[in-house]
């Protein structure tokens, strides 16, 4: 988001987030641990004073020659940005629920109803002989679209009101009671819908090992829906960031990954392209042992390495090529090859660089700089920079000239701090994917489950709500710091209103124990009272 106050409650919370997401690199190849919090905030208002030409190290002539790269700099020649950023439809008079339904339309709710009922009925038929009389499935009756909207409303509310266990939302304890849940749906009915929730017919799945098998079959309708909607109704800004996001999951699934650089280290990996400033998810691709976005790169008649294929493929998939976009990436993906291939497609990039990548200038690969030294090399539009921070930092860019930025900050000796301009811009614009992740985690609706697809399903629903909120915020131009929680509460209220005619839970009968501290069952108390009277 452009306005940090609407995301972070205070400076300490922001510091924790920035340290958690940017505090370490995804590679220790160069011994570079990532930029610190001050670096991330370099572009804060009033921080940049001016740009100056970058001075090469006085030892530059001692460094190895590489005739493909020049010591002389010239400004990159970049095609102008031709996109038309913004929402593609008329938003006049739209409420939060209208933005939500742009991603989760009533047609998709009807699909959920059909497949959930089909799965429940099939389960009943297959377990008829062994079904326990008091089990939830034995009391199943078909869910309706109205009831499913109430179910979704309650699930979204769980992201606003946090409790450690699902059953606690139906607790009648004076401490932490949430009467909204018991008023609109019984606990057993909620569990029954959750356990039978489906969006596909399992019998349509192609078995493993056969042609056409889809590991993501269980959530494919939602993936295809959102993947299309995110770009169909919105044009992204000029500056984008490319990174990996994680749907947290510690259960068993063959494409679960471990990423120590993320707060959620175990989970399902998603490649995402996001707006650098707002965190809007432009497009995503779920990793399932391989990634489908590679085929888009192959259609361009390019044959680069796998990391370059992933980047170009996903950018092609979201229609971001040949429009003059600037893409910010980390060192796992960056290479001179990627820079040159994107440049040919009128798309430009900036990010950290692993010095052992193929094609990196020899001087960058072999030199250890002293404090105050900086070196750069230029080849066409591609600029590679090495400068000493806490450790040597390597950058690659087809966006920037070899310039430094003088900051409105000083070191302990009172000398103004100077950083390469590409570093300042990278720290300002790389965090789009992490910003999206962070906003999602504030109102996380995920619950513990052994079903990986259910976890991914609700994660993607949360991404959709976050994108809808970003649309709403851009439309409203508001400054209310609580606008996000109000947005979600408005969706909950609207869904409950839409589902007002759904069946309501039966009122609880019988007497209740009036002593809050007495945990003795009521029937035992009554028995004791009868005994004392006798």
mmCIF file of N, CA, C and O in Angstrom, residues 97 100-101 104 108-110 112-113 116-117 136 140-160 166-167 169-170 180-199 222 445-449 453-455 457-459 461 465 488 491-505:
data_model
loop_
_atom_site.group_PDB
_atom_site.id
_atom_site.type_symbol
_atom_site.label_atom_id
_atom_site.label_comp_id
_atom_site.label_asym_id
_atom_site.label_seq_id
_atom_site.Cartn_x
_atom_site.Cartn_y
_atom_site.Cartn_z
ATOM 1 N N UNK A 97 -19.058 -5.382 -1.189
ATOM 2 C CA UNK A 97 -19.560 -6.684 -1.640
ATOM 3 C C UNK A 97 -19.554 -6.786 -3.161
ATOM 4 O O UNK A 97 -19.374 -7.871 -3.728
ATOM 5 N N UNK A 100 -16.116 -7.734 -4.142
ATOM 6 C CA UNK A 100 -15.919 -9.145 -3.804
ATOM 7 C C UNK A 100 -16.529 -10.056 -4.864
ATOM 8 O O UNK A 100 -15.912 -11.036 -5.300
ATOM 9 N N UNK A 101 -17.728 -9.734 -5.308
ATOM 10 C CA UNK A 101 -18.415 -10.582 -6.281
ATOM 11 C C UNK A 101 -17.783 -10.502 -7.672
ATOM 12 O O UNK A 101 -18.094 -11.348 -8.512
ATOM 13 N N UNK A 104 -15.520 -13.526 -6.811
ATOM 14 C CA UNK A 104 -16.275 -14.710 -6.386
ATOM 15 C C UNK A 104 -17.742 -14.466 -6.772
ATOM 16 O O UNK A 104 -18.567 -14.069 -5.933
ATOM 17 N N UNK A 108 -20.002 -19.031 -9.300
ATOM 18 C CA UNK A 108 -19.031 -19.891 -8.626
ATOM 19 C C UNK A 108 -19.610 -20.453 -7.330
ATOM 20 O O UNK A 108 -19.339 -21.609 -6.969
ATOM 21 N N UNK A 109 -20.416 -19.656 -6.635
ATOM 22 C CA UNK A 109 -21.085 -20.151 -5.425
ATOM 23 C C UNK A 109 -22.011 -21.310 -5.777
ATOM 24 O O UNK A 109 -22.081 -22.320 -5.064
ATOM 25 N N UNK A 110 -22.722 -21.193 -6.900
ATOM 26 C CA UNK A 110 -23.604 -22.287 -7.347
ATOM 27 C C UNK A 110 -22.796 -23.544 -7.664
ATOM 28 O O UNK A 110 -23.241 -24.668 -7.391
ATOM 29 N N UNK A 112 -20.008 -24.410 -6.191
ATOM 30 C CA UNK A 112 -19.658 -24.961 -4.886
ATOM 31 C C UNK A 112 -20.836 -25.733 -4.291
ATOM 32 O O UNK A 112 -20.659 -26.812 -3.714
ATOM 33 N N UNK A 113 -22.033 -25.198 -4.449
ATOM 34 C CA UNK A 113 -23.224 -25.863 -3.929
ATOM 35 C C UNK A 113 -23.410 -27.223 -4.590
ATOM 36 O O UNK A 113 -23.600 -28.258 -3.918
ATOM 37 N N UNK A 116 -20.503 -29.704 -3.651
ATOM 38 C CA UNK A 116 -20.530 -30.058 -2.225
ATOM 39 C C UNK A 116 -21.643 -31.066 -1.950
ATOM 40 O O UNK A 116 -21.443 -32.074 -1.254
ATOM 41 N N UNK A 117 -22.818 -30.812 -2.492
ATOM 42 C CA UNK A 117 -23.933 -31.752 -2.305
ATOM 43 C C UNK A 117 -23.643 -33.097 -2.960
ATOM 44 O O UNK A 117 -23.973 -34.159 -2.403
ATOM 45 N N UNK A 136 -22.176 -36.504 12.010
ATOM 46 C CA UNK A 136 -22.638 -35.310 11.294
ATOM 47 C C UNK A 136 -23.137 -35.660 9.901
ATOM 48 O O UNK A 136 -24.122 -35.095 9.420
ATOM 49 N N UNK A 140 -26.883 -35.063 7.333
ATOM 50 C CA UNK A 140 -26.660 -34.142 6.215
ATOM 51 C C UNK A 140 -27.950 -33.894 5.424
ATOM 52 O O UNK A 140 -28.741 -34.792 5.172
ATOM 53 N N UNK A 141 -28.145 -32.640 5.063
ATOM 54 C CA UNK A 141 -29.158 -32.263 4.080
ATOM 55 C C UNK A 141 -28.506 -31.260 3.134
ATOM 56 O O UNK A 141 -27.552 -30.579 3.494
ATOM 57 N N UNK A 142 -29.008 -31.180 1.923
ATOM 58 C CA UNK A 142 -28.339 -30.399 0.883
ATOM 59 C C UNK A 142 -28.159 -28.943 1.290
ATOM 60 O O UNK A 142 -29.080 -28.295 1.812
ATOM 61 N N UNK A 143 -26.969 -28.436 1.010
ATOM 62 C CA UNK A 143 -26.669 -27.040 1.260
ATOM 63 C C UNK A 143 -27.224 -26.209 0.111
ATOM 64 O O UNK A 143 -27.334 -26.686 -1.032
ATOM 65 N N UNK A 144 -27.589 -24.971 0.381
ATOM 66 C CA UNK A 144 -28.099 -24.049 -0.638
ATOM 67 C C UNK A 144 -27.110 -22.913 -0.837
ATOM 68 O O UNK A 144 -26.183 -22.720 -0.035
ATOM 69 N N UNK A 145 -27.304 -22.139 -1.894
ATOM 70 C CA UNK A 145 -26.431 -20.995 -2.160
ATOM 71 C C UNK A 145 -26.513 -19.981 -1.024
ATOM 72 O O UNK A 145 -25.502 -19.369 -0.644
ATOM 73 N N UNK A 146 -27.721 -19.803 -0.478
ATOM 74 C CA UNK A 146 -27.878 -18.854 0.632
ATOM 75 C C UNK A 146 -27.084 -19.308 1.854
ATOM 76 O O UNK A 146 -26.402 -18.503 2.512
ATOM 77 N N UNK A 147 -27.163 -20.595 2.149
ATOM 78 C CA UNK A 147 -26.453 -21.130 3.311
ATOM 79 C C UNK A 147 -24.942 -21.073 3.099
ATOM 80 O O UNK A 147 -24.182 -20.802 4.037
ATOM 81 N N UNK A 148 -24.504 -21.290 1.871
ATOM 82 C CA UNK A 148 -23.072 -21.250 1.592
ATOM 83 C C UNK A 148 -22.530 -19.829 1.707
ATOM 84 O O UNK A 148 -21.377 -19.629 2.098
ATOM 85 N N UNK A 149 -23.343 -18.844 1.405
ATOM 86 C CA UNK A 149 -22.912 -17.451 1.595
ATOM 87 C C UNK A 149 -22.746 -17.134 3.075
ATOM 88 O O UNK A 149 -21.823 -16.414 3.464
ATOM 89 N N UNK A 150 -23.640 -17.679 3.903
ATOM 90 C CA UNK A 150 -23.480 -17.513 5.353
ATOM 91 C C UNK A 150 -22.197 -18.198 5.812
ATOM 92 O O UNK A 150 -21.439 -17.651 6.628
ATOM 93 N N UNK A 151 -21.928 -19.375 5.274
ATOM 94 C CA UNK A 151 -20.703 -20.110 5.590
ATOM 95 C C UNK A 151 -19.469 -19.276 5.242
ATOM 96 O O UNK A 151 -18.531 -19.147 6.045
ATOM 97 N N UNK A 152 -19.442 -18.686 4.045
ATOM 98 C CA UNK A 152 -18.305 -17.847 3.636
ATOM 99 C C UNK A 152 -18.186 -16.619 4.530
ATOM 100 O O UNK A 152 -17.078 -16.201 4.879
ATOM 101 N N UNK A 153 -19.313 -16.035 4.900
ATOM 102 C CA UNK A 153 -19.285 -14.860 5.785
ATOM 103 C C UNK A 153 -18.641 -15.194 7.122
ATOM 104 O O UNK A 153 -17.816 -14.429 7.648
ATOM 105 N N UNK A 154 -18.998 -16.351 7.677
ATOM 106 C CA UNK A 154 -18.425 -16.748 8.962
ATOM 107 C C UNK A 154 -16.939 -17.040 8.827
ATOM 108 O O UNK A 154 -16.154 -16.729 9.726
ATOM 109 N N UNK A 155 -16.551 -17.632 7.697
ATOM 110 C CA UNK A 155 -15.128 -17.926 7.497
ATOM 111 C C UNK A 155 -14.318 -16.635 7.397
ATOM 112 O O UNK A 155 -13.222 -16.527 7.933
ATOM 113 N N UNK A 156 -14.839 -15.639 6.697
ATOM 114 C CA UNK A 156 -14.141 -14.347 6.596
ATOM 115 C C UNK A 156 -14.057 -13.689 7.967
ATOM 116 O O UNK A 156 -13.043 -13.066 8.316
ATOM 117 N N UNK A 157 -15.115 -13.846 8.769
ATOM 118 C CA UNK A 157 -15.107 -13.270 10.119
ATOM 119 C C UNK A 157 -14.000 -13.881 10.972
ATOM 120 O O UNK A 157 -13.414 -13.208 11.837
ATOM 121 N N UNK A 158 -13.680 -15.159 10.727
ATOM 122 C CA UNK A 158 -12.606 -15.807 11.486
ATOM 123 C C UNK A 158 -11.253 -15.149 11.236
ATOM 124 O O UNK A 158 -10.346 -15.269 12.065
ATOM 125 N N UNK A 159 -11.101 -14.467 10.108
ATOM 126 C CA UNK A 159 -9.875 -13.728 9.862
ATOM 127 C C UNK A 159 -9.823 -12.409 10.607
ATOM 128 O O UNK A 159 -8.748 -11.829 10.790
ATOM 129 N N UNK A 160 -10.995 -11.921 11.020
ATOM 130 C CA UNK A 160 -11.069 -10.657 11.764
ATOM 131 C C UNK A 160 -11.001 -10.926 13.265
ATOM 132 O O UNK A 160 -10.316 -10.238 14.013
ATOM 133 N N UNK A 166 -11.388 -23.901 16.215
ATOM 134 C CA UNK A 166 -12.604 -23.598 15.472
ATOM 135 C C UNK A 166 -13.831 -23.600 16.377
ATOM 136 O O UNK A 166 -14.696 -22.726 16.275
ATOM 137 N N UNK A 167 -13.921 -24.571 17.285
ATOM 138 C CA UNK A 167 -15.109 -24.696 18.129
ATOM 139 C C UNK A 167 -15.296 -23.509 19.068
ATOM 140 O O UNK A 167 -16.422 -23.270 19.552
ATOM 141 N N UNK A 169 -15.483 -20.493 18.425
ATOM 142 C CA UNK A 169 -16.376 -19.470 17.866
ATOM 143 C C UNK A 169 -17.822 -19.700 18.290
ATOM 144 O O UNK A 169 -18.648 -18.790 18.209
ATOM 145 N N UNK A 170 -18.142 -20.917 18.719
ATOM 146 C CA UNK A 170 -19.495 -21.222 19.179
ATOM 147 C C UNK A 170 -19.564 -21.340 20.702
ATOM 148 O O UNK A 170 -20.572 -21.759 21.257
ATOM 149 N N UNK A 180 -22.391 -14.068 16.976
ATOM 150 C CA UNK A 180 -22.685 -14.035 15.546
ATOM 151 C C UNK A 180 -22.715 -15.433 14.948
ATOM 152 O O UNK A 180 -23.582 -15.760 14.128
ATOM 153 N N UNK A 181 -21.808 -16.293 15.359
ATOM 154 C CA UNK A 181 -21.686 -17.621 14.763
ATOM 155 C C UNK A 181 -22.884 -18.502 15.108
ATOM 156 O O UNK A 181 -23.513 -19.108 14.239
ATOM 157 N N UNK A 182 -23.197 -18.599 16.403
ATOM 158 C CA UNK A 182 -24.317 -19.419 16.822
ATOM 159 C C UNK A 182 -25.654 -18.899 16.328
ATOM 160 O O UNK A 182 -26.610 -19.660 16.164
ATOM 161 N N UNK A 183 -25.745 -17.614 16.062
ATOM 162 C CA UNK A 183 -26.984 -17.012 15.586
ATOM 163 C C UNK A 183 -27.298 -17.431 14.158
ATOM 164 O O UNK A 183 -28.469 -17.612 13.791
ATOM 165 N N UNK A 184 -26.266 -17.576 13.328
ATOM 166 C CA UNK A 184 -26.492 -17.804 11.899
ATOM 167 C C UNK A 184 -26.260 -19.247 11.459
ATOM 168 O O UNK A 184 -26.766 -19.646 10.407
ATOM 169 N N UNK A 185 -25.490 -20.027 12.211
ATOM 170 C CA UNK A 185 -25.240 -21.408 11.807
ATOM 171 C C UNK A 185 -24.768 -22.210 13.009
ATOM 172 O O UNK A 185 -23.951 -21.728 13.804
ATOM 173 N N UNK A 186 -25.264 -23.414 13.140
ATOM 174 C CA UNK A 186 -24.820 -24.254 14.244
ATOM 175 C C UNK A 186 -23.402 -24.760 13.994
ATOM 176 O O UNK A 186 -22.947 -24.831 12.841
ATOM 177 N N UNK A 187 -22.744 -25.134 15.061
ATOM 178 C CA UNK A 187 -21.378 -25.635 14.936
ATOM 179 C C UNK A 187 -21.327 -26.906 14.103
ATOM 180 O O UNK A 187 -20.454 -27.060 13.227
ATOM 181 N N UNK A 188 -22.265 -27.825 14.356
ATOM 182 C CA UNK A 188 -22.261 -29.084 13.604
ATOM 183 C C UNK A 188 -22.503 -28.853 12.118
ATOM 184 O O UNK A 188 -21.906 -29.518 11.273
ATOM 185 N N UNK A 189 -23.398 -27.937 11.807
ATOM 186 C CA UNK A 189 -23.679 -27.665 10.391
ATOM 187 C C UNK A 189 -22.462 -27.030 9.712
ATOM 188 O O UNK A 189 -22.149 -27.369 8.568
ATOM 189 N N UNK A 190 -21.781 -26.138 10.399
ATOM 190 C CA UNK A 190 -20.576 -25.513 9.838
ATOM 191 C C UNK A 190 -19.520 -26.582 9.559
ATOM 192 O O UNK A 190 -18.913 -26.610 8.482
ATOM 193 N N UNK A 191 -19.311 -27.476 10.538
ATOM 194 C CA UNK A 191 -18.333 -28.559 10.352
ATOM 195 C C UNK A 191 -18.750 -29.484 9.204
ATOM 196 O O UNK A 191 -17.897 -29.953 8.442
ATOM 197 N N UNK A 192 -20.033 -29.739 9.081
ATOM 198 C CA UNK A 192 -20.514 -30.623 8.021
ATOM 199 C C UNK A 192 -20.256 -30.014 6.641
ATOM 200 O O UNK A 192 -19.799 -30.708 5.723
ATOM 201 N N UNK A 193 -20.531 -28.737 6.498
ATOM 202 C CA UNK A 193 -20.277 -28.075 5.208
ATOM 203 C C UNK A 193 -18.784 -28.038 4.919
ATOM 204 O O UNK A 193 -18.337 -28.309 3.791
ATOM 205 N N UNK A 194 -17.993 -27.712 5.940
ATOM 206 C CA UNK A 194 -16.546 -27.632 5.752
ATOM 207 C C UNK A 194 -15.953 -28.976 5.339
ATOM 208 O O UNK A 194 -15.101 -29.042 4.438
ATOM 209 N N UNK A 195 -16.396 -30.056 5.963
ATOM 210 C CA UNK A 195 -15.820 -31.369 5.668
ATOM 211 C C UNK A 195 -16.247 -31.893 4.303
ATOM 212 O O UNK A 195 -15.564 -32.748 3.727
ATOM 213 N N UNK A 196 -17.364 -31.397 3.772
ATOM 214 C CA UNK A 196 -17.849 -31.860 2.469
ATOM 215 C C UNK A 196 -17.616 -30.856 1.347
ATOM 216 O O UNK A 196 -17.968 -31.138 0.188
ATOM 217 N N UNK A 197 -17.024 -29.720 1.674
ATOM 218 C CA UNK A 197 -16.844 -28.649 0.690
ATOM 219 C C UNK A 197 -16.033 -29.141 -0.506
ATOM 220 O O UNK A 197 -14.937 -29.692 -0.370
ATOM 221 N N UNK A 198 -16.579 -28.955 -1.711
ATOM 222 C CA UNK A 198 -15.893 -29.326 -2.947
ATOM 223 C C UNK A 198 -16.271 -28.358 -4.066
ATOM 224 O O UNK A 198 -17.353 -27.757 -4.034
ATOM 225 N N UNK A 199 -15.375 -28.260 -5.055
ATOM 226 C CA UNK A 199 -15.686 -27.437 -6.225
ATOM 227 C C UNK A 199 -15.491 -28.228 -7.518
ATOM 228 O O UNK A 199 -15.610 -27.674 -8.605
ATOM 229 N N UNK A 222 -11.115 -22.673 -9.235
ATOM 230 C CA UNK A 222 -10.839 -21.392 -8.571
ATOM 231 C C UNK A 222 -9.562 -20.772 -9.122
ATOM 232 O O UNK A 222 -9.500 -19.549 -9.330
ATOM 233 N N UNK A 445 -7.600 -16.361 6.989
ATOM 234 C CA UNK A 445 -8.776 -17.184 7.254
ATOM 235 C C UNK A 445 -8.446 -18.675 7.211
ATOM 236 O O UNK A 445 -9.340 -19.514 7.215
ATOM 237 N N UNK A 446 -7.153 -19.011 7.166
ATOM 238 C CA UNK A 446 -6.767 -20.416 7.092
ATOM 239 C C UNK A 446 -6.973 -21.110 8.434
ATOM 240 O O UNK A 446 -6.729 -20.531 9.486
ATOM 241 N N UNK A 447 -7.408 -22.359 8.388
ATOM 242 C CA UNK A 447 -7.563 -23.181 9.575
ATOM 243 C C UNK A 447 -6.753 -24.453 9.398
ATOM 244 O O UNK A 447 -6.413 -24.849 8.277
ATOM 245 N N UNK A 448 -6.437 -25.121 10.495
ATOM 246 C CA UNK A 448 -5.687 -26.369 10.424
ATOM 247 C C UNK A 448 -6.497 -27.428 9.675
ATOM 248 O O UNK A 448 -7.681 -27.613 9.926
ATOM 249 N N UNK A 449 -5.839 -28.106 8.758
ATOM 250 C CA UNK A 449 -6.497 -29.136 7.983
ATOM 251 C C UNK A 449 -5.451 -30.062 7.386
ATOM 252 O O UNK A 449 -4.315 -29.643 7.137
ATOM 253 N N UNK A 453 -5.580 -29.118 -0.510
ATOM 254 C CA UNK A 453 -6.341 -28.308 -1.463
ATOM 255 C C UNK A 453 -7.288 -27.348 -0.742
ATOM 256 O O UNK A 453 -7.564 -26.248 -1.229
ATOM 257 N N UNK A 454 -7.781 -27.771 0.440
ATOM 258 C CA UNK A 454 -8.663 -26.891 1.207
ATOM 259 C C UNK A 454 -7.890 -25.680 1.720
ATOM 260 O O UNK A 454 -8.396 -24.555 1.723
ATOM 261 N N UNK A 455 -6.652 -25.926 2.118
ATOM 262 C CA UNK A 455 -5.791 -24.826 2.575
ATOM 263 C C UNK A 455 -5.538 -23.846 1.433
ATOM 264 O O UNK A 455 -5.632 -22.622 1.601
ATOM 265 N N UNK A 457 -7.360 -23.485 -1.258
ATOM 266 C CA UNK A 457 -8.632 -22.870 -1.638
ATOM 267 C C UNK A 457 -8.879 -21.597 -0.831
ATOM 268 O O UNK A 457 -9.153 -20.528 -1.395
ATOM 269 N N UNK A 458 -8.798 -21.695 0.486
ATOM 270 C CA UNK A 458 -9.077 -20.527 1.318
ATOM 271 C C UNK A 458 -7.975 -19.471 1.210
ATOM 272 O O UNK A 458 -8.243 -18.276 1.353
ATOM 273 N N UNK A 459 -6.749 -19.903 0.952
ATOM 274 C CA UNK A 459 -5.681 -18.926 0.718
ATOM 275 C C UNK A 459 -5.991 -18.093 -0.525
ATOM 276 O O UNK A 459 -5.850 -16.851 -0.500
ATOM 277 N N UNK A 461 -8.935 -17.561 -1.873
ATOM 278 C CA UNK A 461 -10.074 -16.694 -1.572
ATOM 279 C C UNK A 461 -9.600 -15.436 -0.848
ATOM 280 O O UNK A 461 -10.060 -14.319 -1.122
ATOM 281 N N UNK A 465 -9.927 -11.484 -1.880
ATOM 282 C CA UNK A 465 -10.472 -10.424 -1.021
ATOM 283 C C UNK A 465 -9.477 -9.270 -0.918
ATOM 284 O O UNK A 465 -9.852 -8.096 -0.958
ATOM 285 N N UNK A 488 -13.709 -5.649 5.104
ATOM 286 C CA UNK A 488 -14.049 -7.059 5.330
ATOM 287 C C UNK A 488 -15.344 -7.199 6.126
ATOM 288 O O UNK A 488 -16.165 -8.089 5.850
ATOM 289 N N UNK A 491 -18.229 -6.796 3.811
ATOM 290 C CA UNK A 491 -18.480 -8.003 3.014
ATOM 291 C C UNK A 491 -19.233 -9.036 3.842
ATOM 292 O O UNK A 491 -20.193 -9.664 3.370
ATOM 293 N N UNK A 492 -18.812 -9.222 5.094
ATOM 294 C CA UNK A 492 -19.480 -10.181 5.981
ATOM 295 C C UNK A 492 -20.945 -9.809 6.152
ATOM 296 O O UNK A 492 -21.850 -10.654 6.013
ATOM 297 N N UNK A 493 -21.213 -8.548 6.439
ATOM 298 C CA UNK A 493 -22.604 -8.103 6.648
ATOM 299 C C UNK A 493 -23.439 -8.319 5.396
ATOM 300 O O UNK A 493 -24.599 -8.753 5.477
ATOM 301 N N UNK A 494 -22.859 -8.016 4.237
ATOM 302 C CA UNK A 494 -23.599 -8.160 2.982
ATOM 303 C C UNK A 494 -23.886 -9.624 2.669
ATOM 304 O O UNK A 494 -24.981 -9.970 2.211
ATOM 305 N N UNK A 495 -22.907 -10.506 2.911
ATOM 306 C CA UNK A 495 -23.127 -11.934 2.665
ATOM 307 C C UNK A 495 -24.197 -12.499 3.600
ATOM 308 O O UNK A 495 -25.028 -13.314 3.195
ATOM 309 N N UNK A 496 -24.162 -12.054 4.851
ATOM 310 C CA UNK A 496 -25.195 -12.507 5.802
ATOM 311 C C UNK A 496 -26.572 -12.005 5.385
ATOM 312 O O UNK A 496 -27.582 -12.704 5.538
ATOM 313 N N UNK A 497 -26.609 -10.812 4.838
ATOM 314 C CA UNK A 497 -27.883 -10.265 4.362
ATOM 315 C C UNK A 497 -28.382 -11.037 3.140
ATOM 316 O O UNK A 497 -29.572 -11.332 3.019
ATOM 317 N N UNK A 498 -27.447 -11.375 2.234
ATOM 318 C CA UNK A 498 -27.829 -12.156 1.062
ATOM 319 C C UNK A 498 -28.327 -13.540 1.468
ATOM 320 O O UNK A 498 -29.185 -14.115 0.792
ATOM 321 N N UNK A 499 -27.780 -14.074 2.547
ATOM 322 C CA UNK A 499 -28.182 -15.394 3.021
ATOM 323 C C UNK A 499 -29.173 -15.351 4.154
ATOM 324 O O UNK A 499 -29.271 -16.307 4.945
ATOM 325 N N UNK A 500 -29.919 -14.253 4.257
ATOM 326 C CA UNK A 500 -30.837 -14.069 5.396
ATOM 327 C C UNK A 500 -31.920 -15.139 5.462
ATOM 328 O O UNK A 500 -32.419 -15.469 6.545
ATOM 329 N N UNK A 501 -32.300 -15.688 4.317
ATOM 330 C CA UNK A 501 -33.364 -16.698 4.297
ATOM 331 C C UNK A 501 -32.832 -18.124 4.445
ATOM 332 O O UNK A 501 -33.595 -19.095 4.306
ATOM 333 N N UNK A 502 -31.537 -18.264 4.696
ATOM 334 C CA UNK A 502 -30.963 -19.595 4.913
ATOM 335 C C UNK A 502 -31.473 -20.164 6.238
ATOM 336 O O UNK A 502 -31.833 -19.407 7.155
ATOM 337 N N UNK A 503 -31.542 -21.498 6.376
ATOM 338 C CA UNK A 503 -32.014 -22.104 7.641
ATOM 339 C C UNK A 503 -31.185 -21.626 8.830
ATOM 340 O O UNK A 503 -29.961 -21.546 8.752
ATOM 341 N N UNK A 504 -31.877 -21.307 9.911
ATOM 342 C CA UNK A 504 -31.203 -20.852 11.129
ATOM 343 C C UNK A 504 -31.089 -22.012 12.116
ATOM 344 O O UNK A 504 -31.911 -22.937 12.109
ATOM 345 N N UNK A 505 -30.068 -21.992 12.953
ATOM 346 C CA UNK A 505 -29.920 -23.074 13.954
ATOM 347 C C UNK A 505 -31.059 -23.029 14.961
ATOM 348 O O UNK A 505 -31.592 -21.958 15.262
#
